[in-house]
Coordinates of C-alpha atoms in Angstrom, one line a residue:
Chain A
M10 CA 55.9 85.8 3.3
A11 CA 53.9 85.0 0.2
I12 CA 51.6 87.9 0.8
F13 CA 54.4 90.3 -0.1
Y14 CA 54.7 88.7 -3.5
Q15 CA 53.1 91.5 -5.5
G16 CA 56.4 93.3 -5.5
D17 CA 55.3 96.1 -3.2
Q18 CA 58.6 97.8 -3.1
M19 CA 57.8 100.2 -0.3
K20 CA 56.5 97.5 1.9
N21 CA 59.5 95.3 1.2
K22 CA 61.8 98.1 2.2
Q23 CA 60.0 98.7 5.4
I24 CA 60.1 95.0 6.3
H25 CA 63.8 95.0 5.3
Q26 CA 64.4 97.9 7.7
A27 CA 62.5 96.2 10.4
F28 CA 64.8 93.1 10.0
M29 CA 67.8 95.4 10.2
V30 CA 66.6 97.0 13.4
L31 CA 65.9 93.7 14.9
A32 CA 69.3 92.4 13.9
L33 CA 71.0 95.5 15.3
S34 CA 69.2 95.3 18.6
M35 CA 70.1 91.6 18.8
S36 CA 73.7 92.3 18.5
F37 CA 73.6 95.1 21.1
A38 CA 71.7 92.8 23.4
A39 CA 74.4 90.2 22.8
V40 CA 77.1 92.6 23.8
A41 CA 75.2 93.7 26.8
A42 CA 74.4 90.2 28.0
E43 CA 78.1 89.1 27.9
S44 CA 77.0 85.5 28.2
A45 CA 78.9 82.7 26.6
V46 CA 76.4 82.1 23.9
T47 CA 77.8 81.2 20.6
D48 CA 76.8 83.1 17.4
S49 CA 75.2 79.9 16.2
E50 CA 72.9 79.8 19.2
R51 CA 72.0 83.4 18.7
I52 CA 71.2 82.8 15.1
E53 CA 69.1 79.8 16.1
Q54 CA 67.1 82.1 18.3
Y55 CA 66.8 84.6 15.5
R56 CA 65.7 81.9 13.1
E57 CA 62.9 80.9 15.4
M58 CA 61.8 84.6 15.8
I59 CA 61.3 84.9 12.0
S60 CA 60.4 81.3 11.3
D61 CA 57.6 82.3 9.0
G62 CA 60.1 83.7 6.5
N63 CA 63.6 84.6 5.5
P64 CA 64.5 88.0 4.0
A65 CA 66.3 86.1 1.2
E66 CA 62.8 85.5 -0.2
F67 CA 62.8 89.1 -1.5
D68 CA 65.9 88.2 -3.5
E69 CA 64.3 85.0 -4.8
M70 CA 61.4 87.1 -6.1
R71 CA 63.7 89.6 -7.7
G72 CA 65.6 86.8 -9.3
E73 CA 62.5 85.1 -10.6
E74 CA 61.4 88.4 -12.2
L75 CA 64.8 88.7 -13.9
W76 CA 64.7 85.1 -15.1
K77 CA 61.3 85.6 -16.8
K78 CA 61.6 89.1 -18.0
P79 CA 63.1 89.8 -21.5
G80 CA 66.4 91.6 -21.0
G81 CA 69.9 92.5 -22.3
P82 CA 70.7 93.7 -25.8
K83 CA 68.9 90.7 -27.3
M84 CA 65.8 91.4 -25.2
A85 CA 65.5 87.7 -24.3
S86 CA 64.5 86.1 -21.0
L87 CA 66.5 83.3 -19.4
E88 CA 63.7 80.8 -19.7
K89 CA 65.7 78.9 -22.3
C90 CA 68.8 78.7 -20.1
N91 CA 70.0 75.1 -19.6
L92 CA 71.2 74.7 -16.0
G93 CA 71.9 71.0 -16.7
K94 CA 68.5 69.4 -16.7
G95 CA 67.4 70.8 -20.1
A96 CA 66.5 74.2 -21.4
G97 CA 64.4 76.1 -18.9
V98 CA 64.4 73.5 -16.2
V99 CA 65.0 75.2 -12.9
K100 CA 63.4 72.7 -10.4
G101 CA 66.1 70.6 -8.8
A102 CA 68.9 72.0 -11.0
Y103 CA 71.0 73.4 -8.2
A104 CA 71.1 70.1 -6.3
E105 CA 73.1 68.6 -9.3
L106 CA 75.6 71.4 -9.8
P107 CA 78.5 71.7 -10.6
K108 CA 78.2 69.7 -13.8
Y109 CA 80.0 69.2 -17.1
F110 CA 78.4 71.2 -19.9
K111 CA 78.9 70.1 -23.5
D112 CA 78.3 73.5 -25.1
T113 CA 81.0 75.3 -23.0
R114 CA 83.1 72.1 -22.7
R115 CA 83.8 72.8 -19.0
V116 CA 82.5 72.1 -15.5
Q117 CA 80.3 74.9 -14.3
D118 CA 78.7 75.9 -11.0
L119 CA 75.4 77.8 -10.9
E120 CA 76.9 81.3 -11.1
S121 CA 79.3 80.6 -14.0
R122 CA 76.4 78.9 -15.8
L123 CA 74.1 81.9 -15.3
L124 CA 77.0 84.0 -16.6
T125 CA 77.0 81.8 -19.8
C126 CA 73.2 82.2 -20.2
M127 CA 73.2 85.9 -19.6
T128 CA 76.0 86.5 -22.2
T129 CA 74.8 84.0 -24.9
L130 CA 71.0 84.3 -24.6
Q131 CA 70.7 87.9 -23.5
G132 CA 73.8 89.3 -25.1
I133 CA 75.1 91.1 -22.0
P134 CA 78.8 91.6 -22.2
E135 CA 80.6 89.4 -19.7
E136 CA 82.7 92.3 -18.2
E137 CA 79.5 94.1 -17.4
I138 CA 78.4 91.2 -15.2
T139 CA 81.7 90.3 -13.7
A140 CA 82.8 93.8 -12.9
K141 CA 80.5 93.8 -9.8
P142 CA 79.1 90.3 -9.4
F143 CA 78.1 90.7 -5.8
A144 CA 75.4 92.8 -4.2
S145 CA 76.2 95.8 -2.1
A146 CA 74.1 98.0 0.2
K147 CA 73.9 100.5 -2.7
K148 CA 73.2 98.2 -5.6
A149 CA 71.6 94.8 -6.0
S150 CA 73.3 92.2 -8.2
D151 CA 71.3 90.6 -11.0
I152 CA 73.4 87.4 -11.3
S153 CA 73.3 87.0 -7.5
S154 CA 69.5 87.4 -7.4
L155 CA 69.1 85.0 -10.2
A156 CA 71.2 82.5 -8.2
T157 CA 69.0 83.0 -5.2
Y158 CA 65.9 82.2 -7.3
V159 CA 67.4 79.1 -8.8
V160 CA 68.6 77.6 -5.5
G161 CA 65.1 78.3 -4.0
Q162 CA 63.8 75.9 -6.7
S163 CA 65.8 73.1 -5.2
K164 CA 64.3 73.3 -1.7
G165 CA 63.7 69.9 -0.3
V166 CA 65.8 68.2 -3.1
K167 CA 68.6 65.9 -2.1
M168 CA 72.1 67.1 -3.1
K169 CA 73.3 64.7 -5.9
V170 CA 76.4 66.0 -7.7
S171 CA 77.8 63.3 -9.9
T172 CA 81.6 62.8 -10.4
K173 CA 81.1 60.2 -13.1
H174 CA 82.2 62.5 -15.8
P175 CA 86.0 62.6 -15.8
K176 CA 86.1 66.4 -16.0
V177 CA 83.9 66.7 -12.8
K178 CA 86.1 64.1 -11.1
E179 CA 89.1 66.2 -12.0
S180 CA 87.4 69.4 -10.8
Y181 CA 86.7 67.6 -7.5
E182 CA 90.4 66.6 -7.2
I183 CA 91.6 70.1 -8.0
G184 CA 89.1 71.6 -5.6
K185 CA 90.3 69.3 -2.8
R186 CA 93.9 70.6 -3.4
I187 CA 92.7 74.2 -3.4
F188 CA 91.0 73.5 -0.1
N189 CA 94.3 72.4 1.4
Y190 CA 96.4 75.0 -0.5
R191 CA 98.3 77.1 2.1
A192 CA 99.8 80.4 1.1
G193 CA 100.0 84.1 1.8
P194 CA 101.5 86.1 4.7
Y195 CA 99.5 84.0 7.2
D196 CA 100.0 80.5 5.7
F197 CA 96.3 80.0 5.7
G198 CA 94.2 77.7 3.6
C199 CA 90.6 76.8 3.7
S200 CA 91.8 73.9 5.9
T201 CA 93.1 76.2 8.6
C202 CA 89.6 76.8 9.8
H203 CA 87.6 74.0 8.2
A204 CA 89.4 70.8 8.9
T205 CA 88.8 70.3 12.6
S206 CA 85.5 69.4 14.2
G207 CA 84.0 71.5 17.1
V208 CA 86.2 74.6 16.9
R209 CA 85.3 78.2 16.5
I210 CA 86.8 81.7 15.7
R211 CA 85.8 84.0 18.5
M212 CA 82.2 82.9 19.0
Q213 CA 81.6 81.7 15.4
D214 CA 81.3 77.9 15.1
L215 CA 83.3 76.5 12.2
P216 CA 82.2 73.5 10.1
N217 CA 84.8 70.8 9.4
M218 CA 84.5 70.3 5.6
R219 CA 87.5 68.0 5.3
S220 CA 86.4 65.0 7.3
N221 CA 83.0 65.6 8.9
K222 CA 80.3 64.7 6.5
K223 CA 77.5 66.2 8.5
D224 CA 79.3 69.5 8.9
A225 CA 80.0 69.6 5.2
Q226 CA 76.4 69.0 4.4
I227 CA 75.1 71.6 6.8
A228 CA 77.6 74.2 5.6
Y229 CA 77.1 73.7 1.9
T230 CA 73.3 73.6 2.1
G231 CA 73.2 76.7 4.2
W232 CA 74.3 78.8 1.2
P233 CA 73.4 81.1 -0.5
A234 CA 72.2 83.0 2.6
Y235 CA 70.8 86.2 3.9
R236 CA 73.5 87.8 6.1
V237 CA 71.8 89.6 8.9
S238 CA 74.9 91.7 9.7
Q239 CA 75.0 92.9 6.1
G240 CA 71.3 93.0 5.3
L241 CA 72.1 91.3 2.0
T242 CA 71.5 87.9 0.4
R243 CA 74.9 86.4 -0.4
S244 CA 75.8 83.9 -3.1
F245 CA 78.1 80.9 -2.9
Q246 CA 80.7 82.7 -5.0
W247 CA 80.6 85.5 -2.5
R248 CA 81.1 83.1 0.3
L249 CA 84.2 81.7 -1.2
N250 CA 85.4 85.2 -2.2
D251 CA 85.1 86.5 1.4
C252 CA 86.8 83.4 2.8
F253 CA 89.8 84.1 0.6
R254 CA 89.8 87.7 1.7
Q255 CA 90.1 86.5 5.3
Q256 CA 92.8 84.0 4.3
R257 CA 94.8 87.1 3.2
F258 CA 94.8 85.7 -0.4
P259 CA 94.5 87.8 -3.5
E260 CA 91.0 87.8 -5.0
P261 CA 89.7 84.8 -6.8
K262 CA 88.3 85.7 -10.2
F263 CA 84.5 85.5 -10.3
A264 CA 83.3 82.2 -11.7
S265 CA 86.9 81.1 -12.4
E266 CA 88.0 77.5 -12.7
A267 CA 89.5 77.7 -9.2
T268 CA 86.3 78.7 -7.6
I269 CA 84.3 76.2 -9.5
A270 CA 86.7 73.4 -8.6
L271 CA 86.4 74.3 -4.9
T272 CA 82.7 74.4 -5.2
T273 CA 82.7 70.9 -6.8
Y274 CA 84.7 69.6 -3.9
L275 CA 82.4 71.1 -1.3
A276 CA 79.2 70.2 -3.2
V277 CA 80.2 66.6 -3.6
S278 CA 81.0 66.5 0.1
A279 CA 77.4 67.6 0.8
N280 CA 75.8 64.9 -1.4
G281 CA 72.9 63.1 0.2
A282 CA 71.8 66.1 2.3
E283 CA 68.5 67.8 1.5
Y284 CA 69.0 71.3 0.1
V285 CA 67.0 73.5 2.4
G286 CA 66.9 76.7 0.4
P287 CA 68.5 80.1 1.0
G288 CA 69.9 80.2 4.5
L289 CA 70.0 82.8 7.2
K290 CA 73.3 83.8 8.8
R291 CA 74.8 86.1 11.3
Chain B
M19 CA 108.6 25.9 -19.9
N20 CA 112.0 27.3 -20.5
S21 CA 113.6 29.4 -17.9
K22 CA 113.8 32.5 -20.2
L23 CA 110.0 32.5 -20.5
I24 CA 109.5 32.1 -16.7
M25 CA 111.9 34.9 -16.2
S26 CA 110.1 37.3 -18.5
I27 CA 106.7 36.4 -17.0
A28 CA 108.2 37.2 -13.5
V29 CA 109.7 40.4 -14.7
S30 CA 106.5 41.7 -16.3
A31 CA 104.4 40.7 -13.3
S32 CA 106.6 42.6 -10.9
L33 CA 106.7 45.6 -13.3
A34 CA 102.8 45.6 -13.3
L35 CA 102.8 45.5 -9.5
L36 CA 105.2 48.5 -9.5
A37 CA 103.3 50.4 -12.1
A38 CA 100.0 50.7 -10.2
P39 CA 101.2 52.9 -7.4
A40 CA 103.6 54.7 -9.8
Q41 CA 100.7 55.5 -12.0
A42 CA 98.6 56.8 -9.1
E43 CA 101.5 59.0 -8.0
K44 CA 101.9 60.3 -11.6
V45 CA 98.2 61.2 -11.6
A46 CA 98.5 62.9 -8.3
S47 CA 101.5 65.0 -9.2
G48 CA 99.8 65.9 -12.5
L49 CA 96.8 67.2 -10.5
D50 CA 99.2 69.1 -8.1
A51 CA 100.8 70.8 -11.1
K52 CA 97.4 71.6 -12.7
T53 CA 96.1 73.0 -9.4
A54 CA 99.2 75.2 -9.1
M55 CA 98.7 76.5 -12.6
I56 CA 95.0 77.2 -12.0
V57 CA 95.6 79.0 -8.7
K58 CA 98.3 81.2 -10.3
R59 CA 96.0 82.1 -13.1
D60 CA 92.7 82.6 -11.3
F61 CA 93.8 84.8 -8.3
L62 CA 94.3 88.4 -9.1
D63 CA 95.7 91.6 -7.4
K64 CA 93.2 93.3 -5.2
G65 CA 94.3 96.2 -3.0
I66 CA 97.3 95.3 -1.0
A67 CA 96.7 91.6 -1.6
K68 CA 98.9 91.0 -4.7
A69 CA 98.5 87.9 -6.9
T70 CA 102.0 86.8 -6.0
R71 CA 100.7 85.9 -2.5
V72 CA 99.7 82.5 -3.9
N73 CA 103.3 81.6 -4.6
Q74 CA 104.3 79.2 -1.9
D75 CA 107.5 78.9 0.0
A76 CA 109.0 75.4 0.7
L77 CA 107.0 75.1 3.9
Q78 CA 103.7 76.1 2.5
A79 CA 104.2 73.8 -0.5
A80 CA 105.0 70.8 1.7
C81 CA 102.1 71.3 4.1
S82 CA 99.7 71.6 1.2
K83 CA 101.1 68.6 -0.7
Y84 CA 101.1 66.4 2.4
V85 CA 97.8 67.8 3.8
D86 CA 99.5 69.1 6.9
N87 CA 101.2 65.8 7.6
P88 CA 104.6 65.7 5.9
P89 CA 107.0 62.7 6.2
T90 CA 109.0 62.8 9.5
K91 CA 112.3 63.6 7.8
L92 CA 110.9 66.4 5.8
K93 CA 109.1 67.9 8.8
A94 CA 112.3 67.9 10.8
K95 CA 114.1 69.6 7.9
L96 CA 111.5 72.3 7.5
E97 CA 111.4 73.0 11.3
A98 CA 115.2 73.3 11.4
A99 CA 115.1 75.8 8.5
E100 CA 112.4 77.9 10.3
T101 CA 114.3 77.7 13.6
A102 CA 117.5 78.9 11.9
A103 CA 115.7 81.9 10.5
I104 CA 114.3 83.2 13.8
K105 CA 115.7 86.7 14.5
W106 CA 116.1 87.1 18.2
P107 CA 116.0 90.5 19.8
A108 CA 119.4 92.1 19.7
D109 CA 119.0 93.5 23.2
G110 CA 118.3 90.1 24.7
Q111 CA 115.0 91.4 26.1
Y112 CA 111.8 89.4 25.5
M113 CA 109.2 91.1 27.6
G114 CA 107.3 94.2 26.6
D115 CA 104.1 95.8 27.9
W116 CA 101.3 93.4 28.6
Q117 CA 98.6 96.0 28.2
A118 CA 99.7 96.9 24.7
G119 CA 99.8 93.1 24.1
E120 CA 96.2 92.7 25.2
K121 CA 95.2 95.4 22.7
L122 CA 97.1 93.7 20.0
A123 CA 95.6 90.3 20.9
Q124 CA 92.1 91.7 20.5
S125 CA 92.7 92.9 17.0
G126 CA 92.0 90.6 14.1
K127 CA 92.7 93.2 11.5
G128 CA 95.4 93.5 8.9
M129 CA 96.7 92.3 5.5
T130 CA 93.4 91.5 3.8
W131 CA 92.6 93.2 0.5
S132 CA 90.2 95.4 2.3
D133 CA 92.9 96.7 4.6
K134 CA 95.3 99.5 3.7
A135 CA 99.1 99.1 3.7
E136 CA 99.4 101.6 6.6
D137 CA 96.8 99.8 8.7
P138 CA 98.7 98.0 11.5
A139 CA 98.1 94.3 11.7
G140 CA 96.7 92.8 14.9
G141 CA 97.8 89.7 16.7
N142 CA 94.6 87.8 16.0
C143 CA 95.2 85.9 19.3
Y144 CA 91.6 85.8 20.6
N145 CA 90.4 84.5 17.2
C146 CA 91.9 81.1 18.2
H147 CA 93.0 81.2 21.8
Q148 CA 91.5 81.8 25.3
L149 CA 93.8 84.3 27.1
S150 CA 92.5 86.8 29.6
G151 CA 89.7 85.5 31.9
K152 CA 87.8 88.7 31.1
E153 CA 87.4 88.0 27.4
I154 CA 84.8 85.4 26.9
A155 CA 84.6 85.7 23.1
Y156 CA 87.6 83.6 22.3
G157 CA 88.2 81.0 19.6
T158 CA 89.2 77.4 20.1
I159 CA 91.3 76.6 17.0
G160 CA 94.4 76.9 19.1
P161 CA 94.9 75.7 22.7
S162 CA 93.8 77.7 25.7
L163 CA 96.6 80.0 27.0
R164 CA 94.8 80.9 30.2
N165 CA 97.3 81.1 33.1
Y166 CA 100.1 80.6 30.6
G167 CA 102.7 82.3 32.8
K168 CA 101.3 81.0 36.1
T169 CA 101.7 77.4 35.0
R170 CA 105.0 77.7 33.1
G171 CA 106.9 80.3 35.2
T172 CA 108.5 83.4 33.8
G173 CA 112.2 82.5 33.7
E174 CA 114.3 83.6 30.7
D175 CA 114.1 80.2 29.1
V176 CA 110.3 80.5 29.1
Q177 CA 110.5 84.0 27.8
R178 CA 112.8 83.0 24.9
Y179 CA 110.7 80.0 24.1
T180 CA 107.5 82.1 24.0
Y181 CA 109.1 84.8 21.8
G182 CA 110.3 82.1 19.4
R183 CA 106.9 80.5 19.3
I184 CA 105.1 83.7 18.4
Y185 CA 107.9 84.8 16.0
N186 CA 107.6 81.5 14.1
A187 CA 105.2 78.8 15.3
K188 CA 106.4 76.6 12.4
A189 CA 109.8 76.2 13.9
M190 CA 108.3 73.8 16.5
N191 CA 105.5 72.4 14.3
A192 CA 106.0 72.7 10.6
C193 CA 102.3 72.7 9.6
A194 CA 100.8 74.4 12.6
N195 CA 97.8 76.6 11.9
M196 CA 99.3 79.6 13.6
P197 CA 100.9 82.3 11.3
R198 CA 104.6 83.0 11.5
F199 CA 104.1 86.5 13.0
G200 CA 107.8 87.6 13.0
H201 CA 109.1 85.5 10.1
M202 CA 106.4 86.9 7.7
G203 CA 106.7 90.5 9.0
I204 CA 103.1 90.6 10.4
L205 CA 104.3 91.9 13.8
T206 CA 107.4 93.8 14.8
E207 CA 109.9 92.7 17.4
A208 CA 108.4 95.2 19.9
Q209 CA 104.9 93.9 19.3
I210 CA 105.9 90.3 19.8
K211 CA 107.6 91.4 23.1
D212 CA 104.2 92.9 24.1
L213 CA 102.5 89.6 23.4
V214 CA 105.2 87.7 25.4
A215 CA 104.4 90.0 28.3
L216 CA 100.7 89.4 27.9
L217 CA 101.3 85.7 28.3
L218 CA 103.9 85.9 31.1
D219 CA 103.5 89.1 33.2
P220 CA 101.9 88.2 36.6
E221 CA 99.8 91.4 36.3
S222 CA 98.4 90.4 32.9
G223 CA 94.7 89.2 32.6
V224 CA 96.1 85.9 31.3
N225 CA 97.5 85.1 34.7
K226 CA 94.8 86.7 36.9

């Protein structure tokens, strides 16, 4: 995949389209085959087919450019952004997030921290970023691409989120409660789908994040991820957002304390696992 | 040592013993309150999914607090309240059209912020249950309902039980995963009858 690094937009687009065609033909094939193959098995086959790369790498490259290029009203790059390991340190930063930050005096996950850096260092108004924080087919999301770049720099690093700081410990405890919080017209919580091992929705396998360490590790380290069905790289905040949509909840505010707490709970549950880099999903 | 002193040592020792769990409980209820405050502040209206949806009723609050395992007495109390609230069909009929039921069972749509108010909600049945033998893409969160009518019979008692179970699964099991389809107004009486037929009609794919 490195050969496409020069930012050859045309070529990237063609490859992207090729992936989409491949993805579509796979789903048609799946319907036609009518075999009891789970989505996970199908994705595993797809992963093997493209084992030399993941389309998320395009988003990583886009994010890297955004990180290094001066931007915003202040025409500053993000190279002085402190993700928890000192100003400008990106390597291994994601594997230790969420973390307590003294300057903002709160616990922050990657995306909320990027939001802080973009507003303070680059002077971009917060509402401008949070109005549409997720990528769509029509428009890429800068904060999302930046997140993809940063997580890529923790490839091969073991997840090590510390709860020593009382604020992180509290965030974890609140996150656990949000995980089990049942509400809405369907009485759903995260726990409805993610607290039993070995079950699935339709053909989609579901990880048990309440009591199965291995499931929690695989699930957390699989995000952010390129979603084949959407042709987009999706951030962790997006993952939580879409879960709440399906829970029939109202929308969680982007980078809010609620989403950060839930992320802390899930990240801590994944401690000890190697972060494998942006994933690849159905 | 005088008896007064012994007495006061004993009292303070037992107070200390009592204080430890009491303190833990205090911390836990503080965190519960803080969680509720954060959830109420951080979830916002989007489309038809209004922010007020995070406000819990007594059952949702208890199942959250006790992580789906409330104390026996409370569980029985919750189930009794849910049972009392079941609205049974006025015409005494429980069975509808199994084919309409199958269509409904297939649909997982409805009530998310990307749905419209006028979009009908589906039954979501196949998301979690095996039903018709023809549908292989079924979920496993709930038990298999394959041959439901064949194994249970189709008498009026079974019909009524099944109607009640779909109308409000929490009447039988307070913290069940299954939504309260009738109680929460997700499905209409006629739609629930169609699902009862899907489960019980000998012609339904469930029993073939």
